[in-house]
Amino acid sequence: MPDSVRMPRSGPRFRNNPARSLQRRLMLAFALFALCLMTLFTLYALVFAYTVEDQYLEEGLLAEAEHQRSGFRSTGSWPKPQDPGTRLLMHVEQFPEDLRAAYLQEPHRREFAGTQGRHYHLMAMPFDDETAWLVAEVGSRLVFRKMRNDVIAILAWSAAAALATALLIGWWIARRTTRPLSRLADAVSGLQPDQLPQQLWKHSLTGPPRDEIDLLARGLDDLVQRVRAFIQREQEFTRDVGHELRTPLSVIRSLCEQVSADHRLDPALRTQLDSVRQSAAQLEQIVLTLLSLAREVQTPATKDSVALLPVLERVILEQTSLHEDPRLQVRVEVAAYTRVALNEPVLHMLLSNLIGNALAHAETAADARRRQVCIAVREARLCISNSATLPLGGEDFIAFHKREGSAGYGLGLAIVRRLCDRFDIDLHIVHADGMTIASIGVLGNTAEN
């Protein structure tokens, strides 16, 4: 599959109501904590109740077993059990039917649930290589079983009350915590580069920060002030540069026009002067376009389209003069009637950087002796391709990023990215079969009239 890079559409993305989302998360954390705490308390309460009840019954059996052993040692026979609910049985076959069936299935157990509400506790008493059994039917003594539903209901209502209290406390804490965060988020989300406030956050500039939010607000306020100063310096710089560059360019263009008006001037020199004048005019428009990009002001798109081929030929002449290589071959497959829906300075800048990059990074193909660059119209898109083994990546569109061996400054493709963002140009780059193809979709009328 070919590698491709599509220019992203950059823009700020904000989530709706982040403070409310944080508030809900805090309340949910309190509710989950209370729910887990009440669940753990309920489990502990049930385990404690069952353990105390079983221990009480077990102590009763132990006392009865001691009574039976004492009587057996004194008289040689087993005395009558003191507890009327406890029976002394000499064989398993004497067990109640519901107890015997359960015991035969799980002989290691000593506590069994019978039928019709009966519940049994067993205790073995070995004697003379035999075993006697104390069987206590304790169904009527299971006090907790009788009140278990009431206890669970009380615990459930207590858990609900604790959960409601936790939600109320969580809401109160979350509201107090997120209220300044919400104000700070509103202040930050409403910032505009050309309308930065003198002070972002109303806080005391003296003394230590009151909390982490105050510390964050002071840091953001300091950052905003530095950004304001930076933007002011940049605006002053672009204003001064625009003024200082336009003035000498206007002088050059005016002098070229005056000299060209002399009828005694040699025709060859007149042609050169016309090229200088045209380049100066083009440079003036480029300066205006770059300044508009620097000011972050949307340059209105022209309603008229411009002929592509004349601009393309001029760019090729300019760029090939900078890349003098006898192996370099440029093939143009663009009809004379092809037009582009861009103003000429923007088109010139875009083509200069794309074609210049294609010429600079074109490599000799394995089956040819020339470095090839092809400029053609394919499916209503202007395609600029060159023979390159390394595809362009997203990092190539970052300012000052240069590939190894590049003689440029790493700004060409960064300018292309900004132009595409500003004028909504669809730039698509594909690398396949040893060719890198950059295509733009700004073509106007491509049919011959």
Short mmCIF file of C-alpha atoms in Angstrom, two decimals:
data_model
loop_
_atom_site.label_atom_id
_atom_site.label_comp_id
_atom_site.label_asym_id
_atom_site.label_seq_id
_atom_site.Cartn_x
_atom_site.Cartn_y
_atom_site.Cartn_z
CA MET A 1 0.00 0.00 0.00
CA PRO A 2 1.32 3.49 -0.77
CA ASP A 3 2.32 5.79 2.06
CA SER A 4 0.28 8.98 2.13
CA VAL A 5 0.20 12.21 4.09
CA ARG A 6 -2.92 14.37 4.17
CA MET A 7 -2.69 17.87 5.55
CA PRO A 8 -4.69 18.06 8.82
CA ARG A 9 -7.18 20.78 9.51
CA SER A 10 -6.01 22.35 12.71
CA GLY A 11 -8.30 24.08 15.16
CA PRO A 12 -9.08 24.31 18.88
CA ARG A 13 -11.27 21.63 20.39
CA PHE A 14 -12.95 22.11 23.75
CA ARG A 15 -15.11 19.74 25.71
CA ASN A 16 -18.43 21.06 26.90
CA ASN A 17 -18.81 21.80 30.62
CA PRO A 18 -15.50 20.36 31.86
CA ALA A 19 -16.16 21.72 35.37
CA ARG A 20 -19.51 19.92 35.56
CA SER A 21 -17.83 16.76 34.37
CA LEU A 22 -15.26 17.08 37.15
CA GLN A 23 -18.05 17.76 39.64
CA ARG A 24 -19.87 14.61 38.58
CA ARG A 25 -16.68 12.59 38.89
CA LEU A 26 -16.06 13.87 42.42
CA MET A 27 -19.64 13.08 43.45
CA LEU A 28 -19.36 9.64 41.88
CA ALA A 29 -16.11 9.02 43.77
CA PHE A 30 -17.77 9.91 47.09
CA ALA A 31 -20.79 7.74 46.27
CA LEU A 32 -18.65 4.75 45.29
CA PHE A 33 -16.56 5.15 48.43
CA ALA A 34 -19.67 5.26 50.63
CA LEU A 35 -21.21 2.30 48.78
CA CYS A 36 -18.05 0.20 49.16
CA LEU A 37 -17.76 1.18 52.81
CA MET A 38 -21.38 0.25 53.56
CA THR A 39 -21.07 -3.01 51.63
CA LEU A 40 -17.99 -3.94 53.62
CA PHE A 41 -19.70 -2.96 56.89
CA THR A 42 -22.76 -5.07 55.99
CA LEU A 43 -20.60 -8.09 55.22
CA TYR A 44 -18.72 -7.66 58.48
CA ALA A 45 -21.99 -7.32 60.43
CA LEU A 46 -23.47 -10.48 58.89
CA VAL A 47 -20.28 -12.48 59.37
CA PHE A 48 -20.05 -11.29 62.99
CA ALA A 49 -23.66 -12.22 63.73
CA TYR A 50 -23.37 -15.70 62.20
CA THR A 51 -20.01 -16.29 63.89
CA VAL A 52 -21.30 -15.31 67.34
CA GLU A 53 -24.37 -17.49 66.90
CA ASP A 54 -22.36 -20.52 65.76
CA GLN A 55 -19.84 -20.03 68.55
CA TYR A 56 -22.63 -19.93 71.14
CA LEU A 57 -24.11 -23.18 69.85
CA GLU A 58 -20.67 -24.78 69.65
CA GLU A 59 -19.94 -23.85 73.26
CA GLY A 60 -23.19 -25.51 74.28
CA LEU A 61 -22.17 -28.73 72.52
CA LEU A 62 -18.74 -28.64 74.15
CA ALA A 63 -20.33 -28.31 77.60
CA GLU A 64 -22.67 -31.20 76.82
CA ALA A 65 -19.76 -33.35 75.57
CA GLU A 66 -17.83 -32.71 78.79
CA HIS A 67 -20.89 -33.70 80.82
CA GLN A 68 -21.25 -36.94 78.85
CA ARG A 69 -17.57 -37.86 79.21
CA SER A 70 -17.61 -37.21 82.98
CA GLY A 71 -20.68 -39.38 83.43
CA PHE A 72 -19.24 -42.16 81.29
CA ARG A 73 -16.01 -42.18 83.28
CA SER A 74 -17.90 -42.26 86.59
CA THR A 75 -20.61 -44.84 85.85
CA GLY A 76 -19.40 -46.59 82.71
CA SER A 77 -22.55 -45.55 80.86
CA TRP A 78 -23.67 -42.44 79.04
CA PRO A 79 -25.85 -40.09 81.10
CA LYS A 80 -28.97 -38.43 79.80
CA PRO A 81 -28.20 -35.18 77.92
CA GLN A 82 -28.79 -32.04 79.92
CA ASP A 83 -30.08 -30.17 76.86
CA PRO A 84 -33.51 -31.45 75.78
CA GLY A 85 -32.69 -30.52 72.15
CA THR A 86 -29.57 -32.69 72.12
CA ARG A 87 -29.52 -36.47 71.63
CA LEU A 88 -26.74 -38.99 72.09
CA LEU A 89 -26.62 -41.46 69.18
CA MET A 90 -24.26 -44.41 68.88
CA HIS A 91 -24.49 -45.02 65.11
CA VAL A 92 -24.95 -42.92 61.99
CA GLU A 93 -27.97 -45.05 61.09
CA GLN A 94 -29.73 -43.52 64.11
CA PHE A 95 -29.43 -40.01 62.65
CA PRO A 96 -32.65 -38.29 61.56
CA GLU A 97 -33.37 -39.06 57.94
CA ASP A 98 -32.71 -35.54 56.62
CA LEU A 99 -29.45 -35.35 58.63
CA ARG A 100 -28.25 -38.82 57.62
CA ALA A 101 -28.65 -38.12 53.89
CA ALA A 102 -26.71 -34.87 54.13
CA TYR A 103 -24.01 -36.41 56.35
CA LEU A 104 -23.37 -39.31 53.98
CA GLN A 105 -22.76 -36.83 51.18
CA GLU A 106 -20.42 -34.59 53.20
CA PRO A 107 -19.08 -36.53 56.22
CA HIS A 108 -16.43 -33.89 56.97
CA ARG A 109 -19.02 -31.27 57.87
CA ARG A 110 -20.41 -30.74 61.38
CA GLU A 111 -23.28 -28.39 60.62
CA PHE A 112 -26.22 -29.28 58.40
CA ALA A 113 -29.46 -27.66 57.33
CA GLY A 114 -32.37 -30.08 57.57
CA THR A 115 -35.92 -29.94 56.30
CA GLN A 116 -38.95 -28.12 57.72
CA GLY A 117 -36.78 -25.48 59.39
CA ARG A 118 -34.57 -27.93 61.26
CA HIS A 119 -30.84 -27.26 61.67
CA TYR A 120 -28.28 -29.69 63.13
CA HIS A 121 -24.92 -29.42 64.86
CA LEU A 122 -22.83 -32.58 65.30
CA MET A 123 -19.99 -33.48 67.65
CA ALA A 124 -18.14 -36.80 67.60
CA MET A 125 -17.05 -38.42 70.93
CA PRO A 126 -14.66 -41.36 70.39
CA PHE A 127 -14.59 -44.14 73.05
CA ASP A 128 -13.21 -47.73 73.06
CA ASP A 129 -12.53 -47.71 69.30
CA GLU A 130 -16.07 -46.56 68.70
CA THR A 131 -17.68 -43.16 68.23
CA ALA A 132 -20.74 -41.69 69.87
CA TRP A 133 -22.47 -38.64 68.38
CA LEU A 134 -24.04 -35.63 69.99
CA VAL A 135 -26.75 -34.35 67.64
CA ALA A 136 -28.25 -30.98 68.54
CA GLU A 137 -31.27 -29.73 66.63
CA VAL A 138 -30.88 -25.94 66.99
CA GLY A 139 -33.44 -24.66 64.49
CA SER A 140 -35.43 -22.96 67.22
CA ARG A 141 -32.29 -21.35 68.68
CA LEU A 142 -31.14 -19.61 65.48
CA VAL A 143 -32.10 -16.18 66.67
CA PHE A 144 -30.32 -14.30 63.91
CA ARG A 145 -32.07 -16.29 61.19
CA LYS A 146 -35.42 -15.06 62.50
CA MET A 147 -34.37 -11.43 62.53
CA ARG A 148 -32.06 -11.59 59.50
CA ASN A 149 -34.49 -9.90 57.11
CA ASP A 150 -35.08 -7.06 59.57
CA VAL A 151 -31.32 -6.62 60.08
CA ILE A 152 -30.69 -6.58 56.33
CA ALA A 153 -33.49 -4.04 55.86
CA ILE A 154 -31.97 -1.80 58.56
CA LEU A 155 -28.53 -2.14 56.95
CA ALA A 156 -30.00 -1.35 53.51
CA TRP A 157 -31.74 1.78 54.77
CA SER A 158 -28.55 2.79 56.58
CA ALA A 159 -26.57 2.28 53.35
CA ALA A 160 -29.07 4.41 51.43
CA ALA A 161 -28.84 7.16 54.05
CA ALA A 162 -25.03 6.99 54.02
CA LEU A 163 -25.03 7.09 50.22
CA ALA A 164 -27.30 10.15 50.17
CA THR A 165 -25.11 11.85 52.77
CA ALA A 166 -21.97 11.03 50.76
CA LEU A 167 -23.58 12.46 47.62
CA LEU A 168 -24.55 15.61 49.48
CA ILE A 169 -21.06 16.04 50.94
CA GLY A 170 -19.48 15.20 47.58
CA TRP A 171 -21.71 17.75 45.84
CA TRP A 172 -20.77 20.41 48.37
CA ILE A 173 -17.03 19.71 48.13
CA ALA A 174 -17.16 19.37 44.33
CA ARG A 175 -19.07 22.64 44.00
CA ARG A 176 -16.57 24.49 46.16
CA THR A 177 -13.68 22.90 44.29
CA THR A 178 -14.93 23.26 40.73
CA ARG A 179 -16.44 26.74 41.00
CA PRO A 180 -13.07 28.54 40.70
CA LEU A 181 -11.96 25.99 38.10
CA SER A 182 -15.10 26.72 36.09
CA ARG A 183 -14.44 30.46 36.22
CA LEU A 184 -10.83 29.88 35.23
CA ALA A 185 -11.89 27.59 32.35
CA ASP A 186 -14.38 30.19 31.11
CA ALA A 187 -11.69 32.86 31.23
CA VAL A 188 -9.18 30.71 29.34
CA SER A 189 -11.63 29.37 26.72
CA GLY A 190 -12.74 32.91 25.87
CA LEU A 191 -9.23 34.17 25.12
CA GLN A 192 -8.50 35.57 21.69
CA PRO A 193 -4.93 36.22 20.44
CA ASP A 194 -5.75 39.82 19.59
CA GLN A 195 -7.81 40.49 22.74
CA LEU A 196 -5.79 39.18 25.66
CA PRO A 197 -6.83 40.70 29.01
CA GLN A 198 -4.56 42.73 31.23
CA GLN A 199 -5.24 40.28 34.06
CA LEU A 200 -6.71 36.83 33.55
CA TRP A 201 -7.48 35.98 37.17
CA LYS A 202 -8.44 38.31 40.00
CA HIS A 203 -6.13 37.24 42.79
CA SER A 204 -3.82 38.82 45.29
CA LEU A 205 -0.40 39.33 43.78
CA THR A 206 1.16 39.42 47.24
CA GLY A 207 1.65 36.53 49.56
CA PRO A 208 1.77 32.82 48.82
CA PRO A 209 -0.94 31.15 46.70
CA ARG A 210 -4.03 30.11 48.65
CA ASP A 211 -4.34 26.72 46.92
CA GLU A 212 -3.36 24.81 43.78
CA ILE A 213 -6.03 26.58 41.72
CA ASP A 214 -4.65 29.96 42.68
CA LEU A 215 -1.16 28.73 41.78
CA LEU A 216 -2.40 27.51 38.40
CA ALA A 217 -4.23 30.79 37.77
CA ARG A 218 -1.09 32.80 38.54
CA GLY A 219 0.93 30.64 36.17
CA LEU A 220 -1.66 31.09 33.39
CA ASP A 221 -1.84 34.82 34.09
CA ASP A 222 1.93 35.09 33.80
CA LEU A 223 1.83 33.10 30.56
CA VAL A 224 -0.89 35.36 29.12
CA GLN A 225 1.18 38.44 29.90
CA ARG A 226 4.20 36.94 28.17
CA VAL A 227 2.07 36.00 25.17
CA ARG A 228 0.72 39.56 25.03
CA ALA A 229 4.25 40.93 25.02
CA PHE A 230 5.30 38.40 22.37
CA ILE A 231 2.35 39.21 20.12
CA GLN A 232 3.04 42.92 20.49
CA ARG A 233 6.68 42.40 19.48
CA GLU A 234 5.64 40.26 16.51
CA GLN A 235 3.07 42.81 15.37
CA GLU A 236 5.59 45.60 15.58
CA PHE A 237 8.13 43.49 13.71
CA THR A 238 5.76 42.53 10.88
CA ARG A 239 4.56 46.12 10.59
CA ASP A 240 8.11 47.47 10.37
CA VAL A 241 9.27 44.72 8.03
CA GLY A 242 6.29 45.27 5.76
CA HIS A 243 6.98 48.98 5.58
CA GLU A 244 10.73 48.65 5.11
CA LEU A 245 10.44 45.95 2.44
CA ARG A 246 7.68 47.54 0.40
CA THR A 247 9.50 50.84 0.10
CA PRO A 248 12.71 49.59 -1.65
CA LEU A 249 10.65 47.18 -3.78
CA SER A 250 8.49 50.07 -4.96
CA VAL A 251 11.62 52.06 -5.76
CA ILE A 252 13.09 49.15 -7.75
CA ARG A 253 9.87 48.70 -9.71
CA SER A 254 9.55 52.41 -10.38
CA LEU A 255 13.16 52.72 -11.57
CA CYS A 256 12.75 49.69 -13.83
CA GLU A 257 9.68 51.27 -15.41
CA GLN A 258 11.52 54.57 -15.94
CA VAL A 259 14.54 52.89 -17.52
CA SER A 260 12.36 50.66 -19.69
CA ALA A 261 10.58 53.78 -21.03
CA ASP A 262 13.85 54.94 -22.67
CA HIS A 263 13.55 54.13 -26.39
CA ARG A 264 17.32 54.02 -26.74
CA LEU A 265 17.55 50.99 -24.40
CA ASP A 266 18.83 47.75 -25.88
CA PRO A 267 15.96 45.22 -26.38
CA ALA A 268 17.81 42.47 -24.53
CA LEU A 269 18.41 44.78 -21.57
CA ARG A 270 14.79 45.90 -21.70
CA THR A 271 13.71 42.26 -21.41
CA GLN A 272 15.93 41.79 -18.37
CA LEU A 273 14.57 44.96 -16.78
CA ASP A 274 11.03 43.76 -17.35
CA SER A 275 11.91 40.52 -15.58
CA VAL A 276 13.36 42.50 -12.66
CA ARG A 277 10.26 44.69 -12.50
CA GLN A 278 7.96 41.70 -12.65
CA SER A 279 9.94 39.95 -9.91
CA ALA A 280 9.81 43.07 -7.73
CA ALA A 281 6.03 43.30 -8.17
CA GLN A 282 5.73 39.60 -7.40
CA LEU A 283 7.88 40.03 -4.31
CA GLU A 284 5.64 42.86 -3.13
CA GLN A 285 2.61 40.60 -3.33
CA ILE A 286 4.48 37.79 -1.57
CA VAL A 287 5.43 40.16 1.25
CA LEU A 288 1.78 41.20 1.62
CA THR A 289 0.69 37.54 1.72
CA LEU A 290 3.33 36.60 4.29
CA LEU A 291 2.41 39.59 6.42
CA SER A 292 -1.26 38.59 6.35
CA LEU A 293 -0.27 35.10 7.47
CA ALA A 294 1.85 36.56 10.28
CA ARG A 295 -1.01 38.83 11.42
CA GLU A 296 -3.45 35.92 11.51
CA VAL A 297 -5.81 37.92 9.31
CA GLN A 298 -7.84 36.00 6.77
CA THR A 299 -6.87 37.07 3.28
CA PRO A 300 -10.00 37.21 1.13
CA ALA A 301 -9.92 34.71 -1.70
CA THR A 302 -10.16 36.15 -5.17
CA LYS A 303 -13.32 35.46 -7.14
CA ASP A 304 -11.39 35.33 -10.41
CA SER A 305 -9.21 32.41 -11.42
CA VAL A 306 -5.71 32.78 -12.81
CA ALA A 307 -4.13 30.92 -15.71
CA LEU A 308 -1.91 28.19 -14.34
CA LEU A 309 0.59 27.66 -17.17
CA PRO A 310 2.23 31.16 -17.21
CA VAL A 311 2.78 31.10 -13.45
CA LEU A 312 4.01 27.53 -13.66
CA GLU A 313 6.53 28.34 -16.40
CA ARG A 314 7.86 31.32 -14.46
CA VAL A 315 8.25 29.23 -11.29
CA ILE A 316 10.04 26.46 -13.21
CA LEU A 317 12.50 28.97 -14.72
CA GLU A 318 13.17 30.45 -11.28
CA GLN A 319 13.62 27.11 -9.56
CA THR A 320 15.68 25.38 -12.25
CA SER A 321 18.10 28.30 -12.16
CA LEU A 322 18.63 27.50 -8.47
CA HIS A 323 19.07 23.75 -9.15
CA GLU A 324 21.53 23.63 -12.02
CA ASP A 325 21.98 19.94 -12.73
CA PRO A 326 22.31 18.52 -16.26
CA ARG A 327 20.63 15.31 -15.07
CA LEU A 328 17.51 17.20 -13.98
CA GLN A 329 14.52 16.74 -16.29
CA VAL A 330 11.21 18.58 -15.84
CA ARG A 331 8.19 17.40 -17.78
CA VAL A 332 5.06 19.62 -17.91
CA GLU A 333 1.69 18.22 -18.94
CA VAL A 334 -0.62 21.18 -18.31
CA ALA A 335 -3.03 22.58 -20.88
CA ALA A 336 -2.90 26.30 -21.67
CA TYR A 337 -6.57 26.79 -20.74
CA THR A 338 -6.16 25.38 -17.20
CA ARG A 339 -7.02 27.92 -14.52
CA VAL A 340 -6.67 27.93 -10.75
CA ALA A 341 -9.03 29.48 -8.19
CA LEU A 342 -6.27 31.30 -6.27
CA ASN A 343 -4.73 34.71 -6.47
CA GLU A 344 -1.39 34.81 -8.26
CA PRO A 345 0.93 35.58 -5.30
CA VAL A 346 -0.43 32.66 -3.26
CA LEU A 347 -0.24 30.33 -6.28
CA HIS A 348 3.33 31.48 -6.97
CA MET A 349 4.40 30.82 -3.38
CA LEU A 350 2.71 27.45 -3.29
CA LEU A 351 4.22 26.26 -6.57
CA SER A 352 7.66 27.69 -5.74
CA ASN A 353 7.90 25.68 -2.55
CA LEU A 354 6.39 22.46 -3.90
CA ILE A 355 8.36 22.49 -7.15
CA GLY A 356 11.52 23.63 -5.39
CA ASN A 357 11.18 20.77 -2.91
CA ALA A 358 10.53 18.30 -5.75
CA LEU A 359 13.62 19.50 -7.63
CA ALA A 360 15.81 19.47 -4.54
CA HIS A 361 14.88 15.94 -3.47
CA ALA A 362 14.51 14.27 -6.86
CA GLU A 363 16.79 11.26 -7.12
CA THR A 364 18.10 9.33 -10.09
CA ALA A 365 15.84 6.40 -10.84
CA ALA A 366 17.34 2.94 -10.93
CA ASP A 367 16.51 2.45 -14.62
CA ALA A 368 17.32 6.01 -15.79
CA ARG A 369 20.20 8.46 -15.84
CA ARG A 370 18.15 11.54 -15.10
CA ARG A 371 16.48 13.05 -12.06
CA GLN A 372 12.87 13.38 -13.12
CA VAL A 373 10.15 15.80 -12.04
CA CYS A 374 6.71 15.68 -13.65
CA ILE A 375 4.03 18.37 -13.37
CA ALA A 376 0.65 17.33 -14.74
CA VAL A 377 -3.10 17.64 -14.29
CA ARG A 378 -4.76 14.40 -13.21
CA GLU A 379 -8.47 14.17 -12.37
CA ALA A 380 -8.86 17.93 -11.79
CA ARG A 381 -5.82 18.02 -9.50
CA LEU A 382 -2.40 19.50 -10.12
CA CYS A 383 0.15 16.76 -9.43
CA ILE A 384 3.87 17.38 -8.85
CA SER A 385 5.87 14.15 -8.70
CA ASN A 386 9.54 13.31 -8.42
CA SER A 387 11.64 10.18 -8.11
CA ALA A 388 12.33 9.87 -4.38
CA THR A 389 13.10 6.83 -2.25
CA LEU A 390 12.14 8.51 1.05
CA PRO A 391 8.47 9.55 1.45
CA LEU A 392 7.46 12.82 3.03
CA GLY A 393 6.27 12.54 6.62
CA GLY A 394 4.34 14.83 8.93
CA GLU A 395 7.59 16.09 10.49
CA ASP A 396 8.65 17.51 7.08
CA PHE A 397 5.93 20.16 7.43
CA ILE A 398 7.38 21.44 10.71
CA ALA A 399 9.32 24.70 10.47
CA PHE A 400 13.13 24.34 10.38
CA HIS A 401 12.93 20.57 9.96
CA LYS A 402 15.52 19.59 7.35
CA ARG A 403 16.39 16.30 5.80
CA GLU A 404 19.97 15.13 5.74
CA GLY A 405 21.87 16.77 2.90
CA SER A 406 19.28 19.53 2.38
CA ALA A 407 20.71 22.98 1.58
CA GLY A 408 17.52 24.85 2.52
CA TYR A 409 16.30 26.29 5.80
CA GLY A 410 13.45 23.86 6.40
CA LEU A 411 10.73 26.49 5.89
CA GLY A 412 9.33 25.66 2.44
CA LEU A 413 6.89 22.92 3.40
CA ALA A 414 5.99 24.75 6.62
CA ILE A 415 4.89 27.71 4.47
CA VAL A 416 2.95 25.29 2.25
CA ARG A 417 1.14 23.93 5.30
CA ARG A 418 0.16 27.43 6.47
CA LEU A 419 -1.01 28.42 2.98
CA CYS A 420 -3.14 25.27 2.74
CA ASP A 421 -4.68 25.93 6.15
CA ARG A 422 -5.37 29.59 5.38
CA PHE A 423 -6.84 29.18 1.89
CA ASP A 424 -8.49 25.79 2.47
CA ILE A 425 -6.33 24.03 -0.11
CA ASP A 426 -6.60 20.26 -0.28
CA LEU A 427 -2.99 19.05 -0.35
CA HIS A 428 -2.41 15.31 -0.56
CA ILE A 429 0.99 13.60 -0.75
CA VAL A 430 1.41 9.96 -1.77
CA HIS A 431 4.58 7.86 -1.99
CA ALA A 432 4.36 4.78 -4.22
CA ASP A 433 6.65 2.89 -6.60
CA GLY A 434 9.65 5.09 -5.82
CA MET A 435 7.73 8.30 -6.63
CA THR A 436 6.52 11.06 -4.31
CA ILE A 437 3.41 12.80 -5.69
CA ALA A 438 2.06 16.04 -4.20
CA SER A 439 -1.36 17.04 -5.52
CA ILE A 440 -3.54 20.08 -4.85
CA GLY A 441 -7.23 20.41 -5.60
CA VAL A 442 -7.69 24.11 -6.42
CA LEU A 443 -8.25 23.82 -10.16
CA GLY A 444 -10.94 25.92 -11.75
CA ASN A 445 -12.06 25.49 -15.35
CA THR A 446 -9.99 22.76 -17.02
CA ALA A 447 -12.10 22.38 -20.14
CA GLU A 448 -11.23 24.20 -23.31
CA ASN A 449 -13.72 26.90 -24.24
#
